[in-house]
Short mmCIF file of C-alpha atoms in Angstrom, two decimals:
data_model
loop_
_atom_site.label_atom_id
_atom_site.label_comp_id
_atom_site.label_asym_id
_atom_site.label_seq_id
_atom_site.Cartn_x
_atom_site.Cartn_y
_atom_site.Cartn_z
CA UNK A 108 112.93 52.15 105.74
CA UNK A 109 111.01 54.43 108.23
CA UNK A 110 108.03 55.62 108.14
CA UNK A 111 106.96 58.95 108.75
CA UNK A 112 103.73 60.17 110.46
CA UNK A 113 102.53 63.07 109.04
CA UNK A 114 101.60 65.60 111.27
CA UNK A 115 97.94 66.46 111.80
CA UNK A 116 96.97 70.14 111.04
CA UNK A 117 93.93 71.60 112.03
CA UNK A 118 91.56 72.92 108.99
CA UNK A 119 90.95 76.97 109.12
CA UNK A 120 87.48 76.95 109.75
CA UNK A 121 87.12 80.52 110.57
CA UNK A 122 88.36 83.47 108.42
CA UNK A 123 88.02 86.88 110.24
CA UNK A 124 88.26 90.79 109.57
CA UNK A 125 90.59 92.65 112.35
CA UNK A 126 89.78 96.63 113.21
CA UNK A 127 91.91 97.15 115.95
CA UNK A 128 91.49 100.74 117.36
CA UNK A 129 93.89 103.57 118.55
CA UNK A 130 95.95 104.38 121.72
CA UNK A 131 98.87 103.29 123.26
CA UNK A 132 97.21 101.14 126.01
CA UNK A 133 94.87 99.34 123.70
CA UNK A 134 98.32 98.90 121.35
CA UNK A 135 100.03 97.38 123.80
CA UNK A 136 96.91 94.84 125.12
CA UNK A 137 96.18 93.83 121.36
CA UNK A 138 99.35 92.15 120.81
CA UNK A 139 98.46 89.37 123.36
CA UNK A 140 94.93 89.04 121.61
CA UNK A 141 97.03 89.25 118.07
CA UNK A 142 99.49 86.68 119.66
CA UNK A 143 96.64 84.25 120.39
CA UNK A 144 94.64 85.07 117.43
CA UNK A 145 98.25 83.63 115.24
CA UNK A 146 98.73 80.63 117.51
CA UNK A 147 95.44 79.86 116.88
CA UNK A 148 95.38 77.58 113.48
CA UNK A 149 91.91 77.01 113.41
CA UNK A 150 91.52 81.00 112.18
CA UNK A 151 92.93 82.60 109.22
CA UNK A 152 92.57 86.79 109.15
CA UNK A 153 91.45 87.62 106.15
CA UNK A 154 91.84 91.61 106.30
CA UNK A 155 93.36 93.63 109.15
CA UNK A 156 92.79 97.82 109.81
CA UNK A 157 93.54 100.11 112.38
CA UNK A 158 94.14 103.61 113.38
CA UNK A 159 97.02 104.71 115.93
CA UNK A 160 98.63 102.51 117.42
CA UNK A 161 95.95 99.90 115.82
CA UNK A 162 97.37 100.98 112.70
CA UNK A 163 100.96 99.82 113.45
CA UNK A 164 100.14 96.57 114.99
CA UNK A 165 98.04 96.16 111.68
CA UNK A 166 101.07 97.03 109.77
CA UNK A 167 103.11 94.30 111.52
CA UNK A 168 100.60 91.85 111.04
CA UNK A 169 100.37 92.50 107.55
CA UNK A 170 103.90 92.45 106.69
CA UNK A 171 104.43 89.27 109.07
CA UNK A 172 101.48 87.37 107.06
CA UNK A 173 102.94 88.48 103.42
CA UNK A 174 106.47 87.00 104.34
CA UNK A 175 105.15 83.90 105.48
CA UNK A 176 103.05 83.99 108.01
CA UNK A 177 102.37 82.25 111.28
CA UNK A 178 104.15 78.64 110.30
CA UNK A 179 107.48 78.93 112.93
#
């Protein structure tokens, strides 16, 4: 019989608050910083706002993290 190794998963050790602000520029540049930010297992978001285009990528995010999250 086999044995499996369990795979290691880093512990959240920092739980952050996201205000991400308007405009289409600053839309378009968060989602590499959100990108990160979700790759990153080490930090769980713990709210998320925005206005503008903020608002949408917030909106995203939200919706993403209710259905399941980050865990590809």
């Amino acid at each position: 019989m086999a044995h499996k190794a369990k795979r290691h998963r880093p512990t959240v050790n920092k739980h952050i608050n996201l205000a991400l602000q308007g405009g289409g520029s600053h839309g378009a540049f968060a989602w590499g910083v959100l990108d990160r930010i979700l790759e990153d297992e080490r930090i769980a978001i713990e709210g998320i706002m925005g206005t503008n285009a903020g608002a949408m990528n917030a909106a995203l995010i939200a919706h993403g993290l209710t259905q399941g999250g980050n865990l590809e």
